[in-house]
Coordinates of N, CA and C in Angstrom, one line a residue:
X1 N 171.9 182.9 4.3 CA 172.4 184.3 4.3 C 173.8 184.3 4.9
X2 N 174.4 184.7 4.2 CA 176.2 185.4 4.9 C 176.6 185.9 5.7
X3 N 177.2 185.8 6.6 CA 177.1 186.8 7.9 C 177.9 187.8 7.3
X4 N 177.8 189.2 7.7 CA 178.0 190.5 7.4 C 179.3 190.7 8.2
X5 N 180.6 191.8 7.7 CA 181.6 191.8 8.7 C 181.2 191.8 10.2
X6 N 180.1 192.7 11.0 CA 180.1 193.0 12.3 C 180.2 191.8 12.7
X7 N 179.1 190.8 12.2 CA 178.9 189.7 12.7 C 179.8 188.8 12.9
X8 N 180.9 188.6 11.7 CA 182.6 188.1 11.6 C 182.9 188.4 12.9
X9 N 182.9 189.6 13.1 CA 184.2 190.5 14.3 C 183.3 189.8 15.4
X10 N 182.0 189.8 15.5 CA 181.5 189.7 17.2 C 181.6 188.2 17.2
X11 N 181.7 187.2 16.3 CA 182.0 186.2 16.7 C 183.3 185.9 16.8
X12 N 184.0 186.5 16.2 CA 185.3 186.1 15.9 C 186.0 186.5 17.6
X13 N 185.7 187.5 17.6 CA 186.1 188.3 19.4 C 185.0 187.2 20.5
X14 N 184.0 186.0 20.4 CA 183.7 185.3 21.0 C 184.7 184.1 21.0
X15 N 184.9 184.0 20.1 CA 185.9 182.6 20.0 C 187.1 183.2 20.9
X16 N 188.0 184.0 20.1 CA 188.8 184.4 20.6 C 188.8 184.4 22.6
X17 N 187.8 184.7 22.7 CA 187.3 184.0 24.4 C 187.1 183.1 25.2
X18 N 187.2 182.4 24.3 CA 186.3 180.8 24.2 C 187.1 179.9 25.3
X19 N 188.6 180.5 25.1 CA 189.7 180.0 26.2 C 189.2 179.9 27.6
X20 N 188.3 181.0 28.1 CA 187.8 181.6 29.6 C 187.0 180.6 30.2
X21 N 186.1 180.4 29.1 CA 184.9 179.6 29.2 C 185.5 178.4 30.3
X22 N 184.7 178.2 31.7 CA 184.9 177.6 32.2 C 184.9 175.8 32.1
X23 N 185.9 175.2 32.0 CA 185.4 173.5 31.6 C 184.6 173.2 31.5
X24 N 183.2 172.9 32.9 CA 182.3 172.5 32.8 C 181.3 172.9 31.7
X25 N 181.2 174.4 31.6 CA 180.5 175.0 30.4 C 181.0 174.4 29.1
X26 N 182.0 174.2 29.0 CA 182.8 173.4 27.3 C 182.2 172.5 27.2
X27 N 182.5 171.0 28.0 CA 181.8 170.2 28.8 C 180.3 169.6 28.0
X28 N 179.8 170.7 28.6 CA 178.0 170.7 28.8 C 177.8 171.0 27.3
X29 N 178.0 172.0 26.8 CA 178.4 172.2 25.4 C 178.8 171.2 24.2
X30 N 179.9 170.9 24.2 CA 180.1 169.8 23.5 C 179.0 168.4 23.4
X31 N 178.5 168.1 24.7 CA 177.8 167.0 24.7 C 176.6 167.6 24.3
X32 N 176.2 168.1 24.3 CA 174.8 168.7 23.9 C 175.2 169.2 22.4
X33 N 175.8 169.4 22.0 CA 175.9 170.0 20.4 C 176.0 169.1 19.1
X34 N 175.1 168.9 18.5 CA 175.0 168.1 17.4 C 176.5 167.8 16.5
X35 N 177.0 166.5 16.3 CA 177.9 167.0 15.3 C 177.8 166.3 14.1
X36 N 178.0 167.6 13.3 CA 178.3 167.4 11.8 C 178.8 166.3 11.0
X37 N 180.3 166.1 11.4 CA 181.2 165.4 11.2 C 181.6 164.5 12.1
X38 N 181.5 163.0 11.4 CA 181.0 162.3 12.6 C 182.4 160.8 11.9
X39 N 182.5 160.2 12.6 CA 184.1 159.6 12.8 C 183.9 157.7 12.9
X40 N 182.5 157.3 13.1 CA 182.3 156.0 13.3 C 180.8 155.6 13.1
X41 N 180.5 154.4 12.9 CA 179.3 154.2 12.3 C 178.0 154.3 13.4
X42 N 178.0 154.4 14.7 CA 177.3 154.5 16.0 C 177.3 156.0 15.6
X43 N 177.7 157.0 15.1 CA 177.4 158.1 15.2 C 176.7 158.5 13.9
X44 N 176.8 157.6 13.1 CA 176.4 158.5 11.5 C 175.1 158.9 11.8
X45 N 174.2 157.8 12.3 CA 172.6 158.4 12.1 C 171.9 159.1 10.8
X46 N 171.5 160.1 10.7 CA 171.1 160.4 9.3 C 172.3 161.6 8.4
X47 N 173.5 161.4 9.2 CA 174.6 162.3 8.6 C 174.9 162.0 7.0
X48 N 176.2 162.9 6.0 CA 176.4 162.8 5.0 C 177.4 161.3 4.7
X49 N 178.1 161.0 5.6 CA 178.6 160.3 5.5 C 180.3 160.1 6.6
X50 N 180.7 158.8 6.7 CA 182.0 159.5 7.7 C 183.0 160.1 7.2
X51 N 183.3 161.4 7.9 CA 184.2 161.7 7.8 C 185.7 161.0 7.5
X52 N 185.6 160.2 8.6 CA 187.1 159.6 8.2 C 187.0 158.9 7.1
X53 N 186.1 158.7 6.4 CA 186.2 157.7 5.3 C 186.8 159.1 4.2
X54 N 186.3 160.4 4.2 CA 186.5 161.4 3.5 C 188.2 161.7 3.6
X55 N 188.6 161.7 5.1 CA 190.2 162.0 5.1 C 190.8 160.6 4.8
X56 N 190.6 159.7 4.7 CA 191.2 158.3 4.1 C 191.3 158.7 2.9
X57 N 190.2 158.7 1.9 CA 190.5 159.1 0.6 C 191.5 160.5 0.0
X58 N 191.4 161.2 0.8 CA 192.6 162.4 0.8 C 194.0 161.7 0.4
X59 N 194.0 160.2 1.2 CA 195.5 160.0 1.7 C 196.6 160.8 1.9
X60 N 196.3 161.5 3.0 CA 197.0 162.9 3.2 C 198.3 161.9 4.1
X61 N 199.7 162.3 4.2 CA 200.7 162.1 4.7 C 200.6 161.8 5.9
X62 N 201.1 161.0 6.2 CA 201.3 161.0 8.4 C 201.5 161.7 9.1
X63 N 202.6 162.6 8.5 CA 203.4 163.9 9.2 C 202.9 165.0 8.6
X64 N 202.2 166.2 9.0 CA 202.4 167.2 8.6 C 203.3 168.5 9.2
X65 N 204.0 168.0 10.1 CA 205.3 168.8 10.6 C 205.4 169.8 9.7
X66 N 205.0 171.6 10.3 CA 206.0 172.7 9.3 C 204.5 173.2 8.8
X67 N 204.0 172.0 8.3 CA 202.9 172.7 7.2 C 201.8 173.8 8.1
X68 N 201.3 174.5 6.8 CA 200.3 175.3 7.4 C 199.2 174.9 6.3
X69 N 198.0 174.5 7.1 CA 196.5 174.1 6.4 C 195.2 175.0 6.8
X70 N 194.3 175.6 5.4 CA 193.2 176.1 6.2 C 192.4 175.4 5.3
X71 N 191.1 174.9 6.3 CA 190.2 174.6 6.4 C 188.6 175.2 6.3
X72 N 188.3 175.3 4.3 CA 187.5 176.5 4.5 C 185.9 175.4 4.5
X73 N 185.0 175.5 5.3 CA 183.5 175.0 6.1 C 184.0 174.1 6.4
X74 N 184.5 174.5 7.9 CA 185.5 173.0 8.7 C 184.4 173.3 9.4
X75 N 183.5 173.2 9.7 CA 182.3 172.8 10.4 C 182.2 172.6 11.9
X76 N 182.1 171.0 12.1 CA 183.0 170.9 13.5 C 184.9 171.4 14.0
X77 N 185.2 171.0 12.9 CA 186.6 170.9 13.1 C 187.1 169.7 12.9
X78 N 186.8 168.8 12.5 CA 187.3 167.7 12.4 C 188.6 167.2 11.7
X79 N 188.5 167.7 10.3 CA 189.4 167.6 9.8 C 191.2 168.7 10.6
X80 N 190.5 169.4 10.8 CA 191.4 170.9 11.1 C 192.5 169.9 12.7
X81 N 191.4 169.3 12.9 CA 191.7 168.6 14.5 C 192.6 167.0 14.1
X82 N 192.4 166.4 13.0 CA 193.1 165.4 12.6 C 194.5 166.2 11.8
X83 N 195.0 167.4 11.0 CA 195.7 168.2 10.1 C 196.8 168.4 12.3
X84 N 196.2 169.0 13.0 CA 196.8 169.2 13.8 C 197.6 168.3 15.0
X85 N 196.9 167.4 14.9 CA 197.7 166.1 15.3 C 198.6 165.7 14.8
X86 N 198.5 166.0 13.8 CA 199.2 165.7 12.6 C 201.0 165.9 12.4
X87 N 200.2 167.4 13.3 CA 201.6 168.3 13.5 C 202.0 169.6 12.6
X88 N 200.7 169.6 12.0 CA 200.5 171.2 11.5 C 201.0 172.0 12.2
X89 N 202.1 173.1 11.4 CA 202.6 173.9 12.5 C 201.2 175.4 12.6
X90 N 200.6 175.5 11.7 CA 199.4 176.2 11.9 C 198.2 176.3 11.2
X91 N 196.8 175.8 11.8 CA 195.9 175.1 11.2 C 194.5 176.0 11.8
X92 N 194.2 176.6 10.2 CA 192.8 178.1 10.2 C 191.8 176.8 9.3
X93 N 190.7 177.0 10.3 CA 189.4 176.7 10.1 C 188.4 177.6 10.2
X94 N 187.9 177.8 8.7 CA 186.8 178.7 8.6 C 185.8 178.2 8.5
X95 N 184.6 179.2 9.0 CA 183.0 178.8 8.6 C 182.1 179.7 9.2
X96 N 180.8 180.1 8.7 CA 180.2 180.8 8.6 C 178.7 180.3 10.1
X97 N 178.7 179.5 10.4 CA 177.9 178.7 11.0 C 178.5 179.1 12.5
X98 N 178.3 179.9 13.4 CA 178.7 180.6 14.8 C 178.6 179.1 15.7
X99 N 177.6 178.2 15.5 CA 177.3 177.2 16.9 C 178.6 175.9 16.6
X100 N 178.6 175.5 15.1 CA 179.8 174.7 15.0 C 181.2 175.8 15.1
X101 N 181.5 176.7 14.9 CA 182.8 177.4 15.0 C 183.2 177.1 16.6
X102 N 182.2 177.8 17.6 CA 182.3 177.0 18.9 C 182.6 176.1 19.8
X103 N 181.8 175.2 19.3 CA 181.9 173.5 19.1 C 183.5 173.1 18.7
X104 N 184.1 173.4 17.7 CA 185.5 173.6 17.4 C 186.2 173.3 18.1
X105 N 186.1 174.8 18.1 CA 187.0 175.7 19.5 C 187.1 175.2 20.4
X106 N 185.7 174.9 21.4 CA 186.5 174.1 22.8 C 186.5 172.6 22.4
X107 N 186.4 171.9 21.3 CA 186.9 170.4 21.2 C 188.4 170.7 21.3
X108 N 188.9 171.6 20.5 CA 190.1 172.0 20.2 C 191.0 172.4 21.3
X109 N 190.3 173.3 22.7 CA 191.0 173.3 23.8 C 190.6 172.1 24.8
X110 N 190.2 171.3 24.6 CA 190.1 170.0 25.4 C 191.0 169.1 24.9
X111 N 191.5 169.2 24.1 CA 192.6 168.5 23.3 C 193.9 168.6 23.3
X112 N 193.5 170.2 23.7 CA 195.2 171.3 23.9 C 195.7 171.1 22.4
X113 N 194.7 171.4 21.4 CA 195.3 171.6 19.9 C 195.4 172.7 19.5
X114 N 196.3 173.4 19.2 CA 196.6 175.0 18.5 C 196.1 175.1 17.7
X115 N 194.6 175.1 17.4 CA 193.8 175.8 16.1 C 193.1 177.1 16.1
X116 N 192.9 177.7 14.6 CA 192.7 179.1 15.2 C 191.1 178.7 14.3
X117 N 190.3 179.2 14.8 CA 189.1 179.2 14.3 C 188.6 180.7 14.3
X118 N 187.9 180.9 12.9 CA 187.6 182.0 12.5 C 186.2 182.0 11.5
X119 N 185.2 183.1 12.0 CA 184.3 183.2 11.3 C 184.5 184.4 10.0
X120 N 184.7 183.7 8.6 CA 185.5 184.0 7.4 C 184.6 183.9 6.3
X121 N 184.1 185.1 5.3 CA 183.9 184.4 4.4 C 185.2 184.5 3.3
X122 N 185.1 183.4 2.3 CA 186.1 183.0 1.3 C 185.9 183.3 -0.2
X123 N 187.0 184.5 -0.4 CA 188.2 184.8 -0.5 C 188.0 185.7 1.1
X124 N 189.3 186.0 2.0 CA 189.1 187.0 2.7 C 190.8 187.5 2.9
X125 N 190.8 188.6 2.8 CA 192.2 189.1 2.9 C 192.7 189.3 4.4
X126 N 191.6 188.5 5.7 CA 192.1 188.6 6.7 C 192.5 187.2 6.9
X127 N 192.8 186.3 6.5 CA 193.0 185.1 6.9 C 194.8 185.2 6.5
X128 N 195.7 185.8 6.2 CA 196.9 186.3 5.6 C 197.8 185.1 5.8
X129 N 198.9 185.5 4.5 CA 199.8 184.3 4.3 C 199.2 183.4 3.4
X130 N 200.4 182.5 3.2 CA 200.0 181.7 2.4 C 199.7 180.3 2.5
X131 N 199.1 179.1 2.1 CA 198.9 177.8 2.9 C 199.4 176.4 2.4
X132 N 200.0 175.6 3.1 CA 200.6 174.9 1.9 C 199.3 174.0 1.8
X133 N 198.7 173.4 2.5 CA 197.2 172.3 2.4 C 195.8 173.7 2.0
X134 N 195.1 173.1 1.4 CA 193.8 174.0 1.7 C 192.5 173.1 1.5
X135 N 192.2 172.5 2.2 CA 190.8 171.8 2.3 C 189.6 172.4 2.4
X136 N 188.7 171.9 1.4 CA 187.1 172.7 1.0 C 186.3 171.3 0.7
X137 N 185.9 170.6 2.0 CA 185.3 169.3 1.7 C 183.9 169.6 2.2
X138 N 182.9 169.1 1.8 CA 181.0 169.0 2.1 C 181.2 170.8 2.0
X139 N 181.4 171.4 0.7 CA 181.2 172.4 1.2 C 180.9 173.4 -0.4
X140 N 181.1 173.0 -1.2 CA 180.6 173.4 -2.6 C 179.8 173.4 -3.1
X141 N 178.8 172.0 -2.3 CA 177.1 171.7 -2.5 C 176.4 172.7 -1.8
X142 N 177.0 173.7 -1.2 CA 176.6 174.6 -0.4 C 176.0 175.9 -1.2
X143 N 177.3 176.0 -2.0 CA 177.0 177.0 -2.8 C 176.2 177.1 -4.2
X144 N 175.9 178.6 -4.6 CA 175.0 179.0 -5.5 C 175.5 178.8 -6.3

């Protein structure tokens, strides 16, 4: 089931908070939070597969200096978190899933990475502008 606008806005005004959230609470959180998207073979367990093997085949550039990428069922953030290192000058990760949008979020401020995370559904005319990357990876098998 889709979350409904209210639901958008009250999480969306949770994230938007997420800054407050004291370390330790981020912390405790992250270690305790299952992740999706997973980066090395000690973590696969019964996952879809590594990630990084997914952004390898992209062969996306070294530099993404300037660019702007969104990330529609960025899940963890993973990808959104490698696009920003990157040097994305601004990097929207959407998804409908409230406990990974979170998860994100403070991996994202433990990192000190400028990502904006937003609970979106797609097409949405709030996500505004235009993108030069647009990644939609593990996320089509989703749909009806």
């Amino acid at each position: 089931i889709l979350p409904g606008p209210f639901e958008c806005w009250l999480i969306n005004v949770a994230l938007s908070l997420a800054k407050y959230t004291p370390n330790f609470f981020r912390a405790r959180f992250l270690r305790r939070a299952a992740s999706y998207q997973v980066s090395s073979e000690s973590e696969l367990g019964s996952q879809q597969g590594l990630s990084i093997n997914k952004w390898n085949v992209l062969q996306m550039p070294a530099s993404l200096v300037g660019k702007t990428v969104l990330d529609i069922g960025c899940a963890d953030g993973f990808f959104c978190q490698l696009c920003a290192q990157r040097g994305a000058a601004r990097v929207v990760g959407i998804d409908s899933a409230p406990g990974r949008l979170l998860g994100a979020r403070f991996a994202a401020l433990e990192q000190c990475l400028d990502i904006e995370y937003r609970m979106e559904i797609f097409p949405s005319p709030k996500l505004g502008g235009q993108f030069d990357l647009v990644l939609c990876l593990s996320v089509l098998h989703h749909s009806v």
